[in-house]
CSV table of C-alpha atoms in Angstrom, one decimal:
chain,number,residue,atom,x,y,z
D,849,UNK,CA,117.4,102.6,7.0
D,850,UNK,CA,120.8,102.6,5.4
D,851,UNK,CA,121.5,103.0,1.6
D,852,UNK,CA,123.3,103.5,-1.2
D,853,UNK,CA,122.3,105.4,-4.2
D,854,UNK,CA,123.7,105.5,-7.2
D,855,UNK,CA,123.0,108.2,-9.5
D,856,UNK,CA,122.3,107.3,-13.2
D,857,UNK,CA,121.1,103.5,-14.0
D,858,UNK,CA,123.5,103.9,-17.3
D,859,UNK,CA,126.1,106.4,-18.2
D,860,UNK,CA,127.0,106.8,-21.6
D,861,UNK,CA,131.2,108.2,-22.3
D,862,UNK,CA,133.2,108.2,-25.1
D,863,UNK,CA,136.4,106.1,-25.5
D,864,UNK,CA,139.6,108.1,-23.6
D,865,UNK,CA,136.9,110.6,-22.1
D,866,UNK,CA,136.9,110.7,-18.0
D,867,UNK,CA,134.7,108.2,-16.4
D,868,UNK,CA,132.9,109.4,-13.2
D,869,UNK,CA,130.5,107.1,-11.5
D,870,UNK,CA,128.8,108.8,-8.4
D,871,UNK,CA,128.0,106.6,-5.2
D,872,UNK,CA,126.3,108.5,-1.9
D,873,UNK,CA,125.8,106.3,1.4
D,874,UNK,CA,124.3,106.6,4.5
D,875,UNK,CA,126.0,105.5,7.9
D,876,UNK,CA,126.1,106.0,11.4
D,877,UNK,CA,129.6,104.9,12.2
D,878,UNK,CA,132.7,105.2,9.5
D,879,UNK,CA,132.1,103.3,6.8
D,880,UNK,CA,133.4,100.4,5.2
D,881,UNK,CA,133.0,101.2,1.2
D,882,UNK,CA,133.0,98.9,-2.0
D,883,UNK,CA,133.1,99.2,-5.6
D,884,UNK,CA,132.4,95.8,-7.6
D,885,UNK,CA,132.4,95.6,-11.4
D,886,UNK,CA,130.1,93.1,-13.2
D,887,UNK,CA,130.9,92.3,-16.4
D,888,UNK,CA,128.3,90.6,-18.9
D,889,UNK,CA,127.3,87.2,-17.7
D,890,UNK,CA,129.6,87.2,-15.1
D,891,UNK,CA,129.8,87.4,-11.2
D,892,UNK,CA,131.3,91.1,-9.3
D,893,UNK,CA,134.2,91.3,-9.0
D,894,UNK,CA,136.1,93.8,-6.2
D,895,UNK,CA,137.5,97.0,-7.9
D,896,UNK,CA,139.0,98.4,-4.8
D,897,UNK,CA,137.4,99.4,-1.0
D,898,UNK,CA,138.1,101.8,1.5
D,899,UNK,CA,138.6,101.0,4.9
D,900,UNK,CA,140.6,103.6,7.0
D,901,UNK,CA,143.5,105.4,6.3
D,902,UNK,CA,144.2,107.1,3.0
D,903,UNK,CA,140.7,108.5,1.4
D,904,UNK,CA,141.7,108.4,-2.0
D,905,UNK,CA,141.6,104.7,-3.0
D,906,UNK,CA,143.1,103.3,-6.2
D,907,UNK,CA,141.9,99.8,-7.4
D,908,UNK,CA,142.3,97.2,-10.8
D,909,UNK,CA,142.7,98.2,-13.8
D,910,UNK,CA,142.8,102.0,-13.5
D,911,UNK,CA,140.1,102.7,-11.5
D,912,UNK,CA,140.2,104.8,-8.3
D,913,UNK,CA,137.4,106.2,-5.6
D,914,UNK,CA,137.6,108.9,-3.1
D,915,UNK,CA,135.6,109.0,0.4
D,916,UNK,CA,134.3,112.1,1.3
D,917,UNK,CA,133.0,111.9,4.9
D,918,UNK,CA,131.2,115.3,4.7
D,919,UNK,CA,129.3,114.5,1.2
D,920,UNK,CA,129.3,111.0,2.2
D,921,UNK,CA,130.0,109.9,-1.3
D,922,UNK,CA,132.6,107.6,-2.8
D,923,UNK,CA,132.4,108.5,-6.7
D,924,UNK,CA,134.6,106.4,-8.7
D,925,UNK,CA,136.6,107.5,-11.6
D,926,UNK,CA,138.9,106.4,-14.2
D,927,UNK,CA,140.8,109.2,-16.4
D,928,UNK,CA,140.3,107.6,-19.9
D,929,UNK,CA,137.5,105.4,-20.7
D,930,UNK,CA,138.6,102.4,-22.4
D,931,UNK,CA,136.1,99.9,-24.1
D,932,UNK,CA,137.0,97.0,-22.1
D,933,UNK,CA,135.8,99.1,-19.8
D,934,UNK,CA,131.6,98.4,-20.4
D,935,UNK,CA,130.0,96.8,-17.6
D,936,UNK,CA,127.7,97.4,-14.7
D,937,UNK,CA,129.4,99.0,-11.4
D,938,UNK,CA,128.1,98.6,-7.9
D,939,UNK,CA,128.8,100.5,-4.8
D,940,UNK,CA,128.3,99.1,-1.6
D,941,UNK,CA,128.4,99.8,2.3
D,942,UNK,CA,129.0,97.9,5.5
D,943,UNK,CA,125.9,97.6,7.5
D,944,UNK,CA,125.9,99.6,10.9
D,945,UNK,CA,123.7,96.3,12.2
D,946,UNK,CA,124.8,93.1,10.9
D,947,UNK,CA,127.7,93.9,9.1
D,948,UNK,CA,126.4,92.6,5.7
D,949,UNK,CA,126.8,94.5,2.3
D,950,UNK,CA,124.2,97.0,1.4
D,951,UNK,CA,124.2,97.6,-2.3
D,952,UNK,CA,123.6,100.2,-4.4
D,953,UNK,CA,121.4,99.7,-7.2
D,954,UNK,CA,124.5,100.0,-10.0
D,955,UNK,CA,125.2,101.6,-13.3
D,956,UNK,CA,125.7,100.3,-16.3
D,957,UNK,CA,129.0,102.0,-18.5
D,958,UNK,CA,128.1,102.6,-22.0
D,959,UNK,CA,131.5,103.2,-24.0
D,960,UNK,CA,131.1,104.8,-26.9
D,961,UNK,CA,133.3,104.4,-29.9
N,1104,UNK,CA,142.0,76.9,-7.5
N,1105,UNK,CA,138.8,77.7,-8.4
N,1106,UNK,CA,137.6,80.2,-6.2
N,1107,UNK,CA,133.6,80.0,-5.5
N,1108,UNK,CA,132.2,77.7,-8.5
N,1109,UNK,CA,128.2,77.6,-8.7
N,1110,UNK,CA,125.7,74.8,-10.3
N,1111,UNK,CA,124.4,74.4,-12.6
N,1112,UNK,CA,124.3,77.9,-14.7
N,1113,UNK,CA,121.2,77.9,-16.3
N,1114,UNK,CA,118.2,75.8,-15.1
N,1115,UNK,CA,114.7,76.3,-16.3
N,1116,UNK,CA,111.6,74.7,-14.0
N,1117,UNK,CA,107.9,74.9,-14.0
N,1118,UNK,CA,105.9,76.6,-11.5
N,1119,UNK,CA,105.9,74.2,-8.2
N,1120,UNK,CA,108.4,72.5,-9.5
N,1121,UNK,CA,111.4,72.7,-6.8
N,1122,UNK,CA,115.5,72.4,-6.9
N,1123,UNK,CA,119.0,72.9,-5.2
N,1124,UNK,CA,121.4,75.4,-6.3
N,1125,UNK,CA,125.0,74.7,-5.2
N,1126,UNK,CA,128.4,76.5,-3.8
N,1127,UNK,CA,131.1,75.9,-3.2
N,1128,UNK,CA,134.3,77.7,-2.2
N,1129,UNK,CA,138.0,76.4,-2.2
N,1130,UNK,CA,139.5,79.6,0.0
N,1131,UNK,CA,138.9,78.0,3.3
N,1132,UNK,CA,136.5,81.3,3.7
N,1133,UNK,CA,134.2,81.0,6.7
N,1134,UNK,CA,131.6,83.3,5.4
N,1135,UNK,CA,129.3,82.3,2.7
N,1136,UNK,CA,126.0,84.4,1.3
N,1137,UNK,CA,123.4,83.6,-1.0
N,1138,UNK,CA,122.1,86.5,-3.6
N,1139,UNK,CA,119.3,86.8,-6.3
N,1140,UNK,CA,120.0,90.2,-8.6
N,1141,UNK,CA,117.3,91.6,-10.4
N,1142,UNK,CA,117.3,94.8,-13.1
N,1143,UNK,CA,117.5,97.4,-10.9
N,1144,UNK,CA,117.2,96.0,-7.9
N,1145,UNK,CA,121.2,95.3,-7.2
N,1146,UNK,CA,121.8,91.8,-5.2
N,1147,UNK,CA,119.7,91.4,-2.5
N,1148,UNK,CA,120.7,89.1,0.2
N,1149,UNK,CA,118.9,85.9,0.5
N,1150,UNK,CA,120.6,84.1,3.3
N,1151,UNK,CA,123.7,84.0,4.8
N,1152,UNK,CA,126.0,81.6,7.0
N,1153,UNK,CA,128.5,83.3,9.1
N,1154,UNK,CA,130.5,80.3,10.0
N,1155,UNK,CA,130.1,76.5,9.6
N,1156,UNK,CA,127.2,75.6,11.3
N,1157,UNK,CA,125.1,79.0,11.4
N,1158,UNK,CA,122.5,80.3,8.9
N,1159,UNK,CA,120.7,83.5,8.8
N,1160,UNK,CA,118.1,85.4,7.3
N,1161,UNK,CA,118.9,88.3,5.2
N,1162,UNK,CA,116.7,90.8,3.3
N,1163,UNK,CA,114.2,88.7,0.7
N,1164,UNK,CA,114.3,85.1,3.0
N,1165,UNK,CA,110.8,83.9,2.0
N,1166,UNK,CA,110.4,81.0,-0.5
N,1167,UNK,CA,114.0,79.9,0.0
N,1168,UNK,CA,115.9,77.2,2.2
N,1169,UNK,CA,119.8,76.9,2.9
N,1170,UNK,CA,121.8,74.2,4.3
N,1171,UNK,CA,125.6,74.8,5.2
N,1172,UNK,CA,126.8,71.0,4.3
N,1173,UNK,CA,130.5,71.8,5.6
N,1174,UNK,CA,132.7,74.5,5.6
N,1175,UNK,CA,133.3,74.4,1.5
N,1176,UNK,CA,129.7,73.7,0.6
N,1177,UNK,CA,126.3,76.4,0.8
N,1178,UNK,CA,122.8,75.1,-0.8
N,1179,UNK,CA,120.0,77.0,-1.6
N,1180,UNK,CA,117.0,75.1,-2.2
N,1181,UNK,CA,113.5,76.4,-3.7
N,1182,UNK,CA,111.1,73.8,-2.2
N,1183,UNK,CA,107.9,75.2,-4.8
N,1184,UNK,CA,109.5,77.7,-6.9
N,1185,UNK,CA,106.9,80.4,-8.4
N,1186,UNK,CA,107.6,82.9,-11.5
N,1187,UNK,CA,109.0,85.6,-9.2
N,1188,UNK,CA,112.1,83.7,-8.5
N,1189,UNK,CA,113.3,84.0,-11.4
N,1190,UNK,CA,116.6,86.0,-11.2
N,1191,UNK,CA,119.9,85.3,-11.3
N,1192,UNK,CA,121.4,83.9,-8.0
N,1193,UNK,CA,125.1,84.6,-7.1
N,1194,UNK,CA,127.0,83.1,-4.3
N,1195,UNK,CA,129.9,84.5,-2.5
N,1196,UNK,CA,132.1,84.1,0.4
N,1197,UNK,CA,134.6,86.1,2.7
N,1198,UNK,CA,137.4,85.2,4.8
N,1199,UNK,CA,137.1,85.3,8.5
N,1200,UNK,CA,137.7,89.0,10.1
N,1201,UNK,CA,137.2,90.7,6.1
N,1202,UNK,CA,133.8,92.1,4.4
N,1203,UNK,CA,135.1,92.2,0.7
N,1204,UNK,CA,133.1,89.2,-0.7
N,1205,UNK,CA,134.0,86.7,-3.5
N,1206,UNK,CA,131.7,86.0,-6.2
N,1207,UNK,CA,130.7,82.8,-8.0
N,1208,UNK,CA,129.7,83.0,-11.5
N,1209,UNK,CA,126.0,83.0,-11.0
N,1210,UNK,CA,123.0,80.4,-11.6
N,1211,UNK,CA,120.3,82.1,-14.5
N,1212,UNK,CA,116.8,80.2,-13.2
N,1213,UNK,CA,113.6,81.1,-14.7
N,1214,UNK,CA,110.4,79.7,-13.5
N,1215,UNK,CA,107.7,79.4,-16.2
């Protein structure tokens, strides 16, 4: 069955360090890729995507992804942690079969003062 | 414009007890889902509607009804609601011919 896994259920940086969230998929066909952010006690929000074209994606508020077809991963990374920045991330896929989202499990940022 | 509003937020009921969460979207968006997100677990998709008229399953169906009233409006309705629904359920829609969704705030529930 497709996934998503995203390694680390919380990842813990300090404020200006380099954020990297990691995100590996599984797909049969070229995927369609998503980061959302949630922040607390609030719906996702879209970050940025990848659909075709360029493979290095930039999104809101700093934030950017690359696809890598032959790790099939979409990490996302930001160069200097802010603490506005704290939230819970989620990387998703388009479904080979019904075209619905499959989500990763997400990862909570932890900025540290 | 209010994008995908949900009601209510918080809602507490008793086991067996049952109740209607609603959606609603201003962005003319054909697409409308209906998710419950648990601690880690992600969102898992309840039901969807792919167009005004259509509902389908998706991945944790059981326990769960949906009616899509109109093209603005998705319901999700827990007809004898037991302890493991409780979650927080998120709706969201997309626009015809897109996949990047749009999320509601979210409905807290817990079912004593």
């Amino acid at each position: 069955a497709q996934s998503v896994t995203q390694l680390g259920s919380h990842v813990s940086v300090s404020e200006g360090a380099l954020v990297l969230l990691r995100c590996n998929y599984s797909s049969s066909v070229p995927p369609y890729l998503f980061w959302y952010v949630q922040y607390p006690n609030q719906g996702l929000q879209l970050l940025l995507k990848y659909t075709t074209g360029a493979t290095l994606v930039k999104g809101i508020n700093g934030f950017e992804a690359e696809f890598k077809k032959s790790e099939t991963s979409f990490h996302l990374t930001k160069p200097s942690a802010h603490m506005s920045d704290a939230a819970e991330y989620f990387c998703a896929v388009i479904s080979d079969s019904n075209y619905q989202l499959i989500w990763g499990a997400g990862t909570k940022l932890i900025i540290k003062p | 414009n209010a994008g995908v509003t949900q009601t209510p937020k918080f809602q507490v009921l008793k086991t067996g007890q049952s109740m209607t969460l609603q959606c609603a979207q201003d962005m003319n968006h054909n697409s409308m889902y209906w998710y419950r997100q648990d601690p880690g677990m992600g969102l898992r998709l309840i039901y969807y509607s792919a167009s005004e008229g259509t509902t389908d399953k998706g991945e944790v169906p059981n326990g769960y009804n949906v009616s899509r009233l109109n093209k603005r409006e998705f319901s999700l309705r827990l007809e004898s609601a037991a302890p493991s629904q409780t979650s927080v359920y998120f709706c969201a829609s997309t626009r015809q011919g897109a996949y990047e969704q749009y999320f509601g705030p979210g409905t807290r529930l817990t079912v004593t």
